[in-house]
XYZ file of C-alpha atoms in Angstrom:
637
model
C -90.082 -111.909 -68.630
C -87.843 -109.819 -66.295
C -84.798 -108.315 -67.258
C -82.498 -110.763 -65.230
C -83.321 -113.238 -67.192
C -83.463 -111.272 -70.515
C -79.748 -110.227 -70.026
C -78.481 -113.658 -68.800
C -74.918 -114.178 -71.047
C -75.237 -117.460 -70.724
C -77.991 -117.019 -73.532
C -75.890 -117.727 -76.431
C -74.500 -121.024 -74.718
C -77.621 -122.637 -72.862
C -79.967 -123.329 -75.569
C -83.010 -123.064 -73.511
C -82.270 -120.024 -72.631
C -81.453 -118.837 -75.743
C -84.699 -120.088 -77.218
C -87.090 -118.886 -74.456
C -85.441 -115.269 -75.156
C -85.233 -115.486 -79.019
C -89.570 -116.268 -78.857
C -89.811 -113.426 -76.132
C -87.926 -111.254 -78.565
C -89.273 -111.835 -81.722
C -92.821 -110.683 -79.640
C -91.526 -107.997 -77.373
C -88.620 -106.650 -79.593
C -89.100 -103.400 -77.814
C -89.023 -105.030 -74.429
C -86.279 -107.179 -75.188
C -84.144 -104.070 -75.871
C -85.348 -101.570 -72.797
C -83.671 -104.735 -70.955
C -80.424 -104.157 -72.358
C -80.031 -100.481 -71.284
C -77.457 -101.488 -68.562
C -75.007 -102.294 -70.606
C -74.421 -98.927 -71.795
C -73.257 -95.823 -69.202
C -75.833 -93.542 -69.575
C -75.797 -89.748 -68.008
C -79.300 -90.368 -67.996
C -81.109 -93.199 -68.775
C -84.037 -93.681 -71.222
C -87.637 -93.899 -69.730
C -89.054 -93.829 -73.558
C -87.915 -96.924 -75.239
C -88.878 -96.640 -78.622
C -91.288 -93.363 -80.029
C -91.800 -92.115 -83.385
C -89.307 -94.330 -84.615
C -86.559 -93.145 -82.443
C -84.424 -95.519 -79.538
C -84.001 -94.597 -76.242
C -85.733 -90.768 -77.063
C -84.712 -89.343 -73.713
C -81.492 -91.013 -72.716
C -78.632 -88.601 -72.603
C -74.438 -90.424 -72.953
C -71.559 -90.292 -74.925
C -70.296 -92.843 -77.057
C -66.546 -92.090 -76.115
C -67.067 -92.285 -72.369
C -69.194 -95.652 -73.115
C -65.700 -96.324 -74.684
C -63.420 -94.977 -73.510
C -63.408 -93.565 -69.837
C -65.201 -96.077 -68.070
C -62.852 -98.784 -68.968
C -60.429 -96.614 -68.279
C -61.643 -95.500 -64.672
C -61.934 -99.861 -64.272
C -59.094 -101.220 -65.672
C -56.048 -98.503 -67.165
C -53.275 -100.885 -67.893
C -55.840 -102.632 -69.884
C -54.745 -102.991 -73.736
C -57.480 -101.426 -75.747
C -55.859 -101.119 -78.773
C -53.147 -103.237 -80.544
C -51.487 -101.097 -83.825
C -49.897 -102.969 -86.325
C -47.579 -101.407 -89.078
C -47.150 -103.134 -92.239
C -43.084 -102.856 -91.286
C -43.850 -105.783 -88.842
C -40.997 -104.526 -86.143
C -43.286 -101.646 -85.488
C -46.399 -101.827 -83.577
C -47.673 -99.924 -80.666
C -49.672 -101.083 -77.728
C -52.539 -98.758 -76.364
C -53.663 -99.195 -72.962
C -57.244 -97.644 -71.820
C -55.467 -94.579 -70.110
C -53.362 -93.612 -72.622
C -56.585 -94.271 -75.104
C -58.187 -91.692 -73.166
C -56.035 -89.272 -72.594
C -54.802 -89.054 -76.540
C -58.279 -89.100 -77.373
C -59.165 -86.377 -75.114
C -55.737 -84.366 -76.227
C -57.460 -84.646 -79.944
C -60.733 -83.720 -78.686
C -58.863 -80.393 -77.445
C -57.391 -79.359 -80.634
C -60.720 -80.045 -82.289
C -62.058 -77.576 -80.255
C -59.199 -74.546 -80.720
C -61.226 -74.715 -83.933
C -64.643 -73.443 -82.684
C -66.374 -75.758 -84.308
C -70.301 -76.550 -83.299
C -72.493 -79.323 -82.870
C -74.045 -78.917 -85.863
C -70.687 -78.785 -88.282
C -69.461 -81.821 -89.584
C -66.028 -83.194 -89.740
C -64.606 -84.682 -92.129
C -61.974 -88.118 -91.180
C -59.766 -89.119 -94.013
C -57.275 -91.100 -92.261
C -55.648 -94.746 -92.651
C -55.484 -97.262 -90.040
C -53.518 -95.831 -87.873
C -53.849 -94.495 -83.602
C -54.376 -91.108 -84.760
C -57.790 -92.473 -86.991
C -59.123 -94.140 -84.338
C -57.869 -91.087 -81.626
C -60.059 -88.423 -84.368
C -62.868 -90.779 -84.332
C -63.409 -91.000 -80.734
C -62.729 -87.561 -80.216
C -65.422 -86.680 -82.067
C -67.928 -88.255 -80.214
C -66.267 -86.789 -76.855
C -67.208 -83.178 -78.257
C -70.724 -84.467 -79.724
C -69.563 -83.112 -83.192
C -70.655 -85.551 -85.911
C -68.009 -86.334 -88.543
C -67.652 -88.813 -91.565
C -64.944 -91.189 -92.029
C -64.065 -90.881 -96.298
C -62.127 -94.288 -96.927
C -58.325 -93.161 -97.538
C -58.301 -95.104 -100.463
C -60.860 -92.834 -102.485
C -59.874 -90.093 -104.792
C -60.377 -86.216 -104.470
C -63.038 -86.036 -106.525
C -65.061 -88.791 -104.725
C -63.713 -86.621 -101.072
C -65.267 -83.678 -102.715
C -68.155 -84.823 -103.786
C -68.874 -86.406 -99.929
C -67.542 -83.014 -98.491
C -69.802 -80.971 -100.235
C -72.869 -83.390 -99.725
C -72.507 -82.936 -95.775
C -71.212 -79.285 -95.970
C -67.979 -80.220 -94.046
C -65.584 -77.253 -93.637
C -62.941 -79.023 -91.650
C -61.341 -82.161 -92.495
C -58.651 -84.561 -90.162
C -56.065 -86.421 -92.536
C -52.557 -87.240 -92.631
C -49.448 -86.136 -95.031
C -49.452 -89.575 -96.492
C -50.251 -93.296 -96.355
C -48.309 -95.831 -96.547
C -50.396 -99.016 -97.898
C -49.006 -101.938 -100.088
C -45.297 -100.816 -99.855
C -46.795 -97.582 -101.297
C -47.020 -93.873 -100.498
C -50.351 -92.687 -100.679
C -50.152 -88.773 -100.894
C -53.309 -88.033 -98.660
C -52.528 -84.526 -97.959
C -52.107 -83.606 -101.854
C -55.459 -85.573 -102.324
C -56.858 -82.834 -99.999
C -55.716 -79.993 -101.844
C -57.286 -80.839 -105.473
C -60.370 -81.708 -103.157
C -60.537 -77.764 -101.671
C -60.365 -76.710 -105.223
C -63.351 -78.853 -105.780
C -65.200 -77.558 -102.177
C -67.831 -75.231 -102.198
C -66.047 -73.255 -99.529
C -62.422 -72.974 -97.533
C -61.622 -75.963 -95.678
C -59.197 -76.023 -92.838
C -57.584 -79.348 -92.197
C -55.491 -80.853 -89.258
C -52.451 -82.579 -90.345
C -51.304 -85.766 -88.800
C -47.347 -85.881 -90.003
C -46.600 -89.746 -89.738
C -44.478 -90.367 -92.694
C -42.137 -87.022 -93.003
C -42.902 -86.541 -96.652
C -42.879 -82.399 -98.284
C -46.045 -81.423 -98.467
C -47.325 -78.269 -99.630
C -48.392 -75.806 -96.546
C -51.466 -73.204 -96.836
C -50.632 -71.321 -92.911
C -54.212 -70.057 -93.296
C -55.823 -73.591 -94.038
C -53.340 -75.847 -92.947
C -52.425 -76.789 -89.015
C -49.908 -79.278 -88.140
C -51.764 -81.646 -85.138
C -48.538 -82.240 -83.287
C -47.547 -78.651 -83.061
C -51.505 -78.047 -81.764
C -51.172 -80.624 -79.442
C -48.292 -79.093 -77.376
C -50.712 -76.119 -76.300
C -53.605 -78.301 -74.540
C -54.064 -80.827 -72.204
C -54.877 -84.356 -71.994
C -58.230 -83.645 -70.104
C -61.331 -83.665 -71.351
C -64.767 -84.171 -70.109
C -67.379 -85.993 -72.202
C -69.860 -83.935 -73.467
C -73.472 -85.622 -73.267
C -75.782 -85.550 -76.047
C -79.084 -86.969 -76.861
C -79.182 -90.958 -77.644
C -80.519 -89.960 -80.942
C -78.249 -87.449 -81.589
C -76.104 -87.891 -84.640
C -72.953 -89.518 -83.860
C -71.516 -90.018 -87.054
C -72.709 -90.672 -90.981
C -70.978 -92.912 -93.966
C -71.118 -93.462 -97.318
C -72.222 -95.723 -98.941
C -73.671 -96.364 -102.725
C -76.868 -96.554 -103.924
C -78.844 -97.924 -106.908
C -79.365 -94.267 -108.135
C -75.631 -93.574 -108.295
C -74.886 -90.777 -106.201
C -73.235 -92.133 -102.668
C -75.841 -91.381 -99.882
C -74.680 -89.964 -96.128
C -76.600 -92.970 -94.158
C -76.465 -91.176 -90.717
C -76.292 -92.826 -87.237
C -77.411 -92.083 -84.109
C -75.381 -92.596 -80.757
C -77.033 -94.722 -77.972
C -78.901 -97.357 -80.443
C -76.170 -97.513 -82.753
C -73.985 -98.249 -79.592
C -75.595 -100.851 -78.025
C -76.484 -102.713 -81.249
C -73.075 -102.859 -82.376
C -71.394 -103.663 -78.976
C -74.352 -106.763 -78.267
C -74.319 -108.375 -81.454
C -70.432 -108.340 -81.261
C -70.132 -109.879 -78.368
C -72.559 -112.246 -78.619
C -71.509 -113.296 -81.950
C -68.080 -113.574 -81.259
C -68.267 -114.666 -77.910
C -66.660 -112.047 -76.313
C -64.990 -111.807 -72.952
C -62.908 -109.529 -70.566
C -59.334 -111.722 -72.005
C -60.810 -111.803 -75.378
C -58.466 -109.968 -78.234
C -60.621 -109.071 -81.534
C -59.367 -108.152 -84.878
C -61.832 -107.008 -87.821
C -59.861 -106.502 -90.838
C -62.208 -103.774 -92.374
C -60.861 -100.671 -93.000
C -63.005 -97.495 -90.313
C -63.839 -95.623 -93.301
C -66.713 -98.670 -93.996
C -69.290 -99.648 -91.387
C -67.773 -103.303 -90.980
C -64.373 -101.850 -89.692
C -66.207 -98.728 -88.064
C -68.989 -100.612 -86.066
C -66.693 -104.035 -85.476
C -62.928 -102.720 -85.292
C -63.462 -99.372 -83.482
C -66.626 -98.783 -81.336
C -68.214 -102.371 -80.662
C -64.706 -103.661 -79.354
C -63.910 -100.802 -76.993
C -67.395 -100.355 -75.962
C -67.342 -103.771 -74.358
C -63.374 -103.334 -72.812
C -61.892 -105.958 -75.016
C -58.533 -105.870 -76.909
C -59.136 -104.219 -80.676
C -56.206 -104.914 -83.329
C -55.470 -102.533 -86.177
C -53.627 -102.874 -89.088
C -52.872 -100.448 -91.476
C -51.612 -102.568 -94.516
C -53.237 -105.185 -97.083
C -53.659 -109.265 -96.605
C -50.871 -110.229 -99.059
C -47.956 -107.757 -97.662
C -45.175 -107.639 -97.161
C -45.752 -111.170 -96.975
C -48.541 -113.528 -98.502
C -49.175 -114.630 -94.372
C -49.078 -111.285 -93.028
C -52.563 -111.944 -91.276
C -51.666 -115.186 -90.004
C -48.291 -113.733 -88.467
C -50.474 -111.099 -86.448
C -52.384 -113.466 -85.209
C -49.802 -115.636 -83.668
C -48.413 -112.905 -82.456
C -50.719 -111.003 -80.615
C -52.501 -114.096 -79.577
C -55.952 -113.283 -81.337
C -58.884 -115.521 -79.949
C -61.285 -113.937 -82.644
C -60.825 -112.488 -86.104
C -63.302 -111.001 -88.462
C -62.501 -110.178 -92.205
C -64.193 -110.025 -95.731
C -64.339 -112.853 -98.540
C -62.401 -110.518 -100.630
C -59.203 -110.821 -98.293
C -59.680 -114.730 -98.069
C -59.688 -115.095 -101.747
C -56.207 -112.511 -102.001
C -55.050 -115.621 -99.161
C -56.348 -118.570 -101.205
C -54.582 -117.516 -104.087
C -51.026 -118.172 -102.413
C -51.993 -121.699 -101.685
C -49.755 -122.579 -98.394
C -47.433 -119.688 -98.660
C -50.486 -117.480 -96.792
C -50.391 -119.803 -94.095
C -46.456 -120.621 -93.883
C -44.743 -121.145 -90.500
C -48.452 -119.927 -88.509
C -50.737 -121.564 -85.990
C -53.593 -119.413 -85.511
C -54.191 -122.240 -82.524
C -55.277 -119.059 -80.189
C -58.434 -118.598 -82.756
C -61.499 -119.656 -80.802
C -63.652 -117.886 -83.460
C -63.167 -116.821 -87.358
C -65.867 -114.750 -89.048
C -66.468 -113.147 -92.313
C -68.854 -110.117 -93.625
C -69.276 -107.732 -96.707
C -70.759 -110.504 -99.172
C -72.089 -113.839 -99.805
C -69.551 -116.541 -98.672
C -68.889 -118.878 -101.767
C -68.824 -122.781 -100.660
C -64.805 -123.218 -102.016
C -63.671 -119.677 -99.765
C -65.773 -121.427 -96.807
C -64.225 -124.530 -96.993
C -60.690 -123.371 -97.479
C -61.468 -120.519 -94.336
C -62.209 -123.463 -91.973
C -60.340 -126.318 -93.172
C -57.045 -124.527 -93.761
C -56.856 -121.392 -91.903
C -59.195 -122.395 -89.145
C -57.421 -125.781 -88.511
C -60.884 -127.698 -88.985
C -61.790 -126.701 -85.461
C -62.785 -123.206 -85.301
C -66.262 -121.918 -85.739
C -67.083 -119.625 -88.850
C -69.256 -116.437 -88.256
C -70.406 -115.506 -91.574
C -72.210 -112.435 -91.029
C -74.891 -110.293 -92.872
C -75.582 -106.669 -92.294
C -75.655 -103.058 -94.441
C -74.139 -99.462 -93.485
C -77.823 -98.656 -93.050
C -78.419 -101.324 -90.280
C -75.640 -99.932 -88.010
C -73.972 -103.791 -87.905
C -74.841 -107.086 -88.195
C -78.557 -108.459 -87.656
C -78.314 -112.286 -88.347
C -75.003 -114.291 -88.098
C -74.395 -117.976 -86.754
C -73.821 -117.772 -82.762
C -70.824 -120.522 -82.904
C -71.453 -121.691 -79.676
C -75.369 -122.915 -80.672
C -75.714 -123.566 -84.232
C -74.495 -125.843 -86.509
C -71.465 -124.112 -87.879
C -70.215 -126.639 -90.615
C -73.019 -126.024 -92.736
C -72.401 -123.738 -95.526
C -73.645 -121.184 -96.645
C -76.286 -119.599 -94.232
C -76.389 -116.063 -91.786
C -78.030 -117.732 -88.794
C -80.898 -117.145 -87.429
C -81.590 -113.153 -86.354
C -80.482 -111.717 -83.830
C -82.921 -111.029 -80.456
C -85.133 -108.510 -81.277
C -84.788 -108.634 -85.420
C -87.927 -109.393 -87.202
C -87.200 -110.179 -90.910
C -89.911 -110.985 -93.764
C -89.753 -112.291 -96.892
C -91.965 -110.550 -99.999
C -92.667 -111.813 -103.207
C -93.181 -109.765 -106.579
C -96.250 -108.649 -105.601
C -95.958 -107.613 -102.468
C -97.289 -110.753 -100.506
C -96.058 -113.024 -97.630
C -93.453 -115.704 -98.449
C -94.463 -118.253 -96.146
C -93.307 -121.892 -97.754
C -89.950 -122.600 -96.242
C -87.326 -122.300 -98.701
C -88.668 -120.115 -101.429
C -86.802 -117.374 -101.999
C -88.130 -113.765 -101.667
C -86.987 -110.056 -100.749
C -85.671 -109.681 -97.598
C -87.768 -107.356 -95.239
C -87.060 -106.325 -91.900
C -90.528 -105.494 -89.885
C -89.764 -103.611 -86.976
C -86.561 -101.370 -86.152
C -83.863 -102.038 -84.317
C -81.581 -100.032 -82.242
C -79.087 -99.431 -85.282
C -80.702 -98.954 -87.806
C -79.895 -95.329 -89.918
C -81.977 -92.469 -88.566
C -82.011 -90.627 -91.941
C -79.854 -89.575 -95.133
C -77.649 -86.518 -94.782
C -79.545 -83.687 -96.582
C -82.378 -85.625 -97.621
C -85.482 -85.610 -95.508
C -87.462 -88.047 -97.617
C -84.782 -90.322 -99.003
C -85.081 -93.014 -95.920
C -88.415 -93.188 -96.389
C -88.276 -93.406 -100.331
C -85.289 -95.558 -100.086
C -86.128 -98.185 -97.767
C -90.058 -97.720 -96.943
C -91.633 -96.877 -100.083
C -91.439 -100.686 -101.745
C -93.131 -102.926 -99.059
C -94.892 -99.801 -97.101
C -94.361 -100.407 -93.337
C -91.052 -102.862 -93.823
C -87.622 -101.673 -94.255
C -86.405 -103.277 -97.589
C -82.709 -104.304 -97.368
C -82.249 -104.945 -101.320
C -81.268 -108.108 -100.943
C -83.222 -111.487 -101.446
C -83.258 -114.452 -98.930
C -84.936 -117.559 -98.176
C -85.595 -118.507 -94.394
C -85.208 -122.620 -93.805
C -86.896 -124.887 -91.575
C -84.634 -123.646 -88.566
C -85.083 -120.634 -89.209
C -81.775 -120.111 -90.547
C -81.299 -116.702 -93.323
C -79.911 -117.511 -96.060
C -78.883 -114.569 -98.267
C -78.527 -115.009 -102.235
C -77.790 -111.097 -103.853
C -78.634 -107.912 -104.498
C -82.232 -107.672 -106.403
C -81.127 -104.029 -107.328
C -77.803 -103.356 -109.636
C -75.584 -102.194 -106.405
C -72.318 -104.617 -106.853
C -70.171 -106.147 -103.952
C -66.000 -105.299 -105.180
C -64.033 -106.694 -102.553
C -66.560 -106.111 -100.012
C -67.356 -102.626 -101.518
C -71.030 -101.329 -102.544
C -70.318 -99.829 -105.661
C -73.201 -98.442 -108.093
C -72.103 -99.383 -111.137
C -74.353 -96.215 -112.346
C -72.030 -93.957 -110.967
C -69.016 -95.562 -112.933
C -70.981 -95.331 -115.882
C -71.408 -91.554 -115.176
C -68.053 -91.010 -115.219
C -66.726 -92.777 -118.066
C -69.192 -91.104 -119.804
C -67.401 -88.187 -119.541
C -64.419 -89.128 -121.166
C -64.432 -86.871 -124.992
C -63.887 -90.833 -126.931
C -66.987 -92.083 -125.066
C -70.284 -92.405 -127.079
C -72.297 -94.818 -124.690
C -71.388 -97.484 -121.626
C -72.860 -100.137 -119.289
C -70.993 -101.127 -116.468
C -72.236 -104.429 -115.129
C -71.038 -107.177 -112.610
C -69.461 -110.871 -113.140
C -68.202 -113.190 -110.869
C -64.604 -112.418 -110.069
C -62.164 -115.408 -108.244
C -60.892 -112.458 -105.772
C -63.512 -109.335 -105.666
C -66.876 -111.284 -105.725
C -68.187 -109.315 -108.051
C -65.492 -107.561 -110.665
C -66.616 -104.885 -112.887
C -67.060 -105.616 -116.716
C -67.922 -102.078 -118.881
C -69.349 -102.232 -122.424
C -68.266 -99.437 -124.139
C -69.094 -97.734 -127.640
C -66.417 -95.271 -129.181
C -67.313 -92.137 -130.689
C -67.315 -92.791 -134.626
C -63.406 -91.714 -135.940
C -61.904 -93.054 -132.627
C -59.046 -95.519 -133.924
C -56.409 -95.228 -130.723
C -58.332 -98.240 -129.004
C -55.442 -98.575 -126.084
C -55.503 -94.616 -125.486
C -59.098 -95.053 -124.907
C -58.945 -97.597 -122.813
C -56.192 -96.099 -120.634
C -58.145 -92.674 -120.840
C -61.138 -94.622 -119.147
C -59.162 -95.984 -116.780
C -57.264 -93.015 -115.560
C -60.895 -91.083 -115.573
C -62.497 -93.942 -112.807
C -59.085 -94.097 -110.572
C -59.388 -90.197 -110.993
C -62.801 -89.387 -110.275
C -63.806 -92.543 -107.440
C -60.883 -94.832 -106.790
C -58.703 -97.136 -107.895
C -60.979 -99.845 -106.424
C -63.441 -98.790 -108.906
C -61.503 -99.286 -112.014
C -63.249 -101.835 -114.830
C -61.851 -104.930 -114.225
C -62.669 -105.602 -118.236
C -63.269 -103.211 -120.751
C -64.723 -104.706 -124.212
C -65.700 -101.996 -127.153
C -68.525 -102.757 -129.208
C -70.521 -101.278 -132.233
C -73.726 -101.012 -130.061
C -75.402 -102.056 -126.694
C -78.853 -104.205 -126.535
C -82.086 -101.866 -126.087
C -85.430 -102.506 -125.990
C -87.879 -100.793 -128.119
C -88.159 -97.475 -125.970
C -83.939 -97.284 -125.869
C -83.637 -98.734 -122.502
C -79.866 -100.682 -122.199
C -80.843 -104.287 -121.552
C -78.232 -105.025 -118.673
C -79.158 -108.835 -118.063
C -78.124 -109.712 -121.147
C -74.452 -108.028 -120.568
C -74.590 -109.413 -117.342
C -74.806 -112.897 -118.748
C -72.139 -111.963 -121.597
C -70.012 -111.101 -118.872
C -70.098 -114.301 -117.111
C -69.437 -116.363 -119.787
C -72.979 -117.625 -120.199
C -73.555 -117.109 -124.509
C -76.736 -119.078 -125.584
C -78.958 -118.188 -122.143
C -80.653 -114.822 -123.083
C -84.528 -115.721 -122.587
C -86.971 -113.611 -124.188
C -84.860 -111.124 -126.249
C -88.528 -110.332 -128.618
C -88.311 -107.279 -126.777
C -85.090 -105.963 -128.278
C -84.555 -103.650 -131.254
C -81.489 -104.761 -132.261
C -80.847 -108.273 -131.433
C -78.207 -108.332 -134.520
C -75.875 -106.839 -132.224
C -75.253 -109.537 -129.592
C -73.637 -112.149 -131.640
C -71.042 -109.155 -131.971
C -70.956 -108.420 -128.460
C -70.442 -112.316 -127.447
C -67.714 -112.064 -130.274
C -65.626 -108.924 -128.763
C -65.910 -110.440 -125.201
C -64.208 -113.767 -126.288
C -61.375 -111.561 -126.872
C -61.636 -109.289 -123.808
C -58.811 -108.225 -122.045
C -58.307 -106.917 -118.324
C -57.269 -103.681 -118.000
C-alpha cells in the first residue's frame, strides 16, 4: 500500500478507508509508521524504521523546532497557546512567534549554566507560560529534564532528584492553586537538604512573595533573561535520543523515571491526537492534565503544538473560584475540543447545575476523558449534561510508559453512545489478551491481561538508572509482549474494553499511586506497629485510599496518631496521597507464612462484609469480625 494512501486524513472519516488501513496496519505496523515520517520536520530523515527495538534509529530533529519554529516560520500571529489564571480577568494569549522567541530566550539562560547533554533538569513548575517556555526549551538545547508535579512534597522532589542525578532544577517562588499559595521555592530548599549534591535553581518570580535567597545557588530568571537574546537555533539530536523522563509509580513502591525518546514519542503523540480529536488548522484544544503527568505533558503541551493548533492552559482546579470554572473557559475561548480526567468530572457532578450555570459549551465538537476507567453514571452525566447530548465522548486509554494514548473511540466512526469501551487500537497497535497461564484469549468477551505485541513509536525506551527494569517490568511476564498491568476483554468489533489494574497500583484522581510506598511511609511514624494501605471505590477519586493500621501497644492518643499519619504522607509524597480513611485495628489478616491478606481489606473497604472466599488459608481469621467492626465506625481523615 503506498504512502499516499496510508496518510490520507480522510481515514478517520471514510470508513473504507479507515478499514483498508487499520488491516494494513495491524500486518505492516512497521510500514504503516515509516509512512508517517512526513509529518514530522526532520534534519534528517530516518532510512532505518524500526532496529533493535529503537524508531526511526538514524533520523536526526528537534522536538521544539517540530513545535515550535516551523509553525512559527508558517503562520506567527497564530495563537499557540491560550493561559488562563484562576483570577479569570487575567489570561494571556501566545502567538507562535512570541512562543518561540520566549522559548528560545529560556533556552539561553539554560545554557549560561553550562549544562551538558547528558545532565538532567529538573521542571517543578505550575501551569503557567514559563512551564511550558522551560519545557520546550529543553528540548531546543537537547538537554533531557523531568517535569516533578508542583503539587508533590520535598521529600517526594528529592527522592526523584536524586534518582536521575539532577543538579539543576527550574521552579517558581510560589503557586497559586485553589485560592492558595503554594510555597514552591521553600519546597526546594528542604529538598537540597535532602540532595545528594548542590543544586542550583532558576527562579521564576510570578507571585512577589519573600523568599529566602542562596546568591551561590539561587538565580532570579528575569534578571538572567535581560543579558541574552531571543535567538536560538535548535540543536538536533538523535530520534532516539532522550527527550524527557516522568514519574510514575510502580507495584514495587519506589516511583520509576519511565524515559522517552524524541522523534517516536513525537509523532505518536501528535497522530493519535489529532486523529482522535479530530484536529484541524482552526481547531482550539484544552487537556486539563496538569505537564508534570504524561496526559497533560503528551496532550496539553507537545501533541497540540506539534500539529499548529491552539493549546489552552489553566493553572487552577475544576471547582474554583467557581463550581463552572471549566465551562466558563470554554465559552470563552471558543474550545471545539476538551480533554480531562474522571476525577475532575466527578468534582463537576457533585455541584449538580451550579458547574454548568449560565455556559454553552455549544463550540465543543469533541469531549474526551483519560487517567481511569469511565464509570457508566460520570459517562452519562459528561454527555448528557455537559456535552448537550450531541457531542462525541473520547474516552481514552494509555500509561506514562506508552508515550500517549493507543486505543480511544475515533468520534467521527464509531459508535460513541455506547458506554464504557476504549475503541478499537490505534493504526499500527497490536494488543493481546493472556490468560493465567500464559495462553491466547481468543473467545470474544472473556476477559484477560492486556498485552501489547509489537512496539510502537512511543512507547518508553528504558527506566532512568535501571538497565534491566524495562525488561523485568514489562517483558519478563508474557516473554516477547509488553504487559500493560491492566486486564481487558476485546468484543466482537473489536472494541477494548478495559476493567483494572491486575497489580495493586491505584488510580487517585487520575494518579498512579503504589499504595506500597504509602505504606512505607506511615510505617515510619514512632506510634506505627504495622499498616496496609488498600483501594475502595471513591464517588470523586476513583479509587480513594483506605489504611489499616495497628498502634504500637501503650498508644492511647488515637487522634494524635491519626493526625501524625497524616502529616507524615502530605510530608513525605503529597497531599494527594493522604488516606482518605484511616481505621485502627488489633491485627491485620495473614496467611500462615505472615503474608497481609490485602483482598480481604480490599473488600472490608468497600463495604462488602460476608464475601471473603476461601479464608482456610488464614492464621487468624478471629480478627476480621473485629476489623468489619472498626470499619463500620470509620471516619475520613
Amino acid at each position: 500500500m503506498d504512502s499516499a494512501f496510508l496518510t490520507r486524513d480522510d481515514a478517520w472519516k471514510n470508513l473504507d478507508v479507515y478499514n483498508k488501513i487499520y488491516e494494513f496496519a495491524k500486518q505492516y505496523p512497521v510500514e504503516y509508521w515509516a509512512a508517517q515520517i512526513d509529518r514530522l520536520s526532520w534534519e534528517k530523515k530516518p532510512n532505518i524504521f524500526f532496529e533493535d527495538n529503537i524508531w526511526f534509529k538514524d533520523g536526526i530533529l528537534n522536538a521544539c523546532y517540530n513545535c515550535v519554529d516551523r509553525h512559527a516560520e508558517k503562520n506567527p500571529d497564530k495563537i499557540a497557546v491560550i493561559w488562563q489564571s484562576e483570577n479569570l480577568d487575567v489570561y494571556e494569549k501566545i502567538s507562535y512567534e512570541k512562543l518561540q522567541k520566549e522559548t528560545a530566550k529560556f533556552a539561553n539562560v539554560i545554557s549560561k549554566f553550562e549544562l551538558k547533554r547528558t545532565d538532567c533538569i529538573t521542571i517543578y513548575m505550575p501551569m503557567v507560560p514559563e512551564g511550558i517556555y522551560a519545557c520546550l526549551a529543553c528540548a531546543r538545547l537537547g538537554i533531557p529534564y523531568t517535569v516533578v508535579f508542583a503539587g508533590f512534597s520535598p521529600n517526594a522532589l528529592a527522592l526523584r532528584m536524586n534518582d536521575c542525578n539532577s543538579k539543576f532544577i527550574i521552579t517558581c517562588d510560589a503557586n497559586r492553586r485553589g485560592g492558595k499559595i503554594i510555597p514552591l521555592k521553600q519546597n526546594i530548599d528542604a529538598a537540597r537538604k535532602m540532595c545528594n549534591s548542590d543544586v542550583r535553581a532558576l527562579i521564576v518570580k510570578r507571585q512577589g512573595v519573600d523568599i529566602a535567597w542562596n546568591d551561590k545557588l539561587d538565580f532570579d530568571y528575569y534578571e538572567e533573561a535581560k543579558t541574552v537574546t531571543d535567538e536560538c537555533s535548535p540543536v538536533p539530536v538523535m530520534s532516539n535520543d532522550d527527550l524527557f523522563l516522568l514519574y510514575t509509580s510502580g507495584s514495587a513502591g519506589k516511583p520509576k523515571g519511565v524515559v522517552q525518546g524524541t522523534g517516536g514519542f513525537l509523532l505518536f503523540s501528535s497522530i493519535t491526537l489529532k486523529y482522535f480529536f479530530d484536529l484541524h488548522e482552526e481547531s482550539i484544544f484544552w487537556c486539563s492534565g496538569d505537564i508534570g503527568w504524561m496526559g497533560g505533558h503528551a496532550y496539553s503541551l507537545y501533541a497540540p503544538l506539534c500539529n499548529g493548533v491552539t493549546t489552552v492552559i489553566y493553572e487552577g482546579i475544576p471547582t474554583y473560584p467557581k463550581y463552572s470554572v471549566f465551562a466558563e473557559i470554554i465559552d470563552k475561548y471558543n474550545i471545539t475540543a476538551f480533554n480531562t480526567a474522571p476525577t475532575a468530572l466527578r468534582a463537576m457532578m457533585q455541584h449538580g447545575k451550579d458547574s454548568l450555570s449560565g455556559t454553552s459549551r455549544k463550540s465543543l465538537k469533541v469531549i474526551g476523558v483519560f487517567g481511569e476507567v469511565l464509570n457508566k453514571d460520570v459517562w452519562m452525566w459528561y454527555f448528557n449534561e455537559f456535552g448537550n447530548k450531541s457531542t462525541p465522548i473520547v474516552n481514552m486509554w494509555g500509561q506514562t510508559e506508552l508515550g500517549g494514548v493507543p486505543t480511544a473511540p475515533l468520534c467521527t466512526l464509531d459508535d460513541m453512545k455506547t458506554f464504557g469501551h476504549t475503541g478499537r487500537p490505534f493504526f499500527g497497535c497490536k494488543f493481546v489478551l493472556k490468560d493465567k497461564n500464559g495462553n491466547n484469549i481468543n473467545e470474544k468477551e472473556e476477559t484477560g491481561a492486556l498485552c501489547i505485541e509489537h512496539s510502537m513509536p512511543g512507547m518508553l525506551k528504558g527506566i532512568y538508572g535501571d538497565p534491566d527494569g524495562m525488561h523485568n517490568m514489562y517483558y519478563s511476564q508474557f516473554p516477547g509482549l509488553y504487559y500493560t498491568g491492566d486486564e481487558a476483554y476485546i468484543d466482537y468489533d473489536g472494541f477494548v474494553w478495559v476493567t483494572g489494574r491486575v497489580d495493586d497500583v491505584l488510580n487517585v484522581s487520575g494518579h498512579r499511586v503504589s499504595p506500597i510506598e504509602i505504606e512505607e511511609v506511615i510505617a515510619e511514624v514512632s506510634v506505627v506497629h504495622e499498616v496496609s494501605v488498600v483501594g475502595y471505590p471513591h464517588p470523586i477519586k476513583g479509587d480513594g485510599l483506605y489504611a489499616f493500621i495497628v498502634l504500637n501497644k501503650g498508644v492511647t492518643d488515637i487522634e494524635n496518631a491519626r493526625k501524625l499519619i497524616i502529616e507524615k504522607v502530605r510530608d513525605m509524597i503529597s497531599p494527594i496521597t493522604k488516606p482518605d480513611v484511616i481505621t485502627f485495628v488489633e491485627d491485620l489478616p495473614k496467611t500462615r507464612s505472615g503474608k497481609i491478606m490485602r483482598r480481604i481489606l480490599r473488600k472490608i473497604a468497600a463495604g462488602y462484609t460476608d464475601e471473603f472466599e476461601d479464608i482456610t488459608t488464614i492464621q487468624n481469621p478471629e480478627c476480621i469480625t473485629k476489623i468489619i467492626k472498626a470499619s463500620n465506625a470509620r471516619g475520613n481523615c
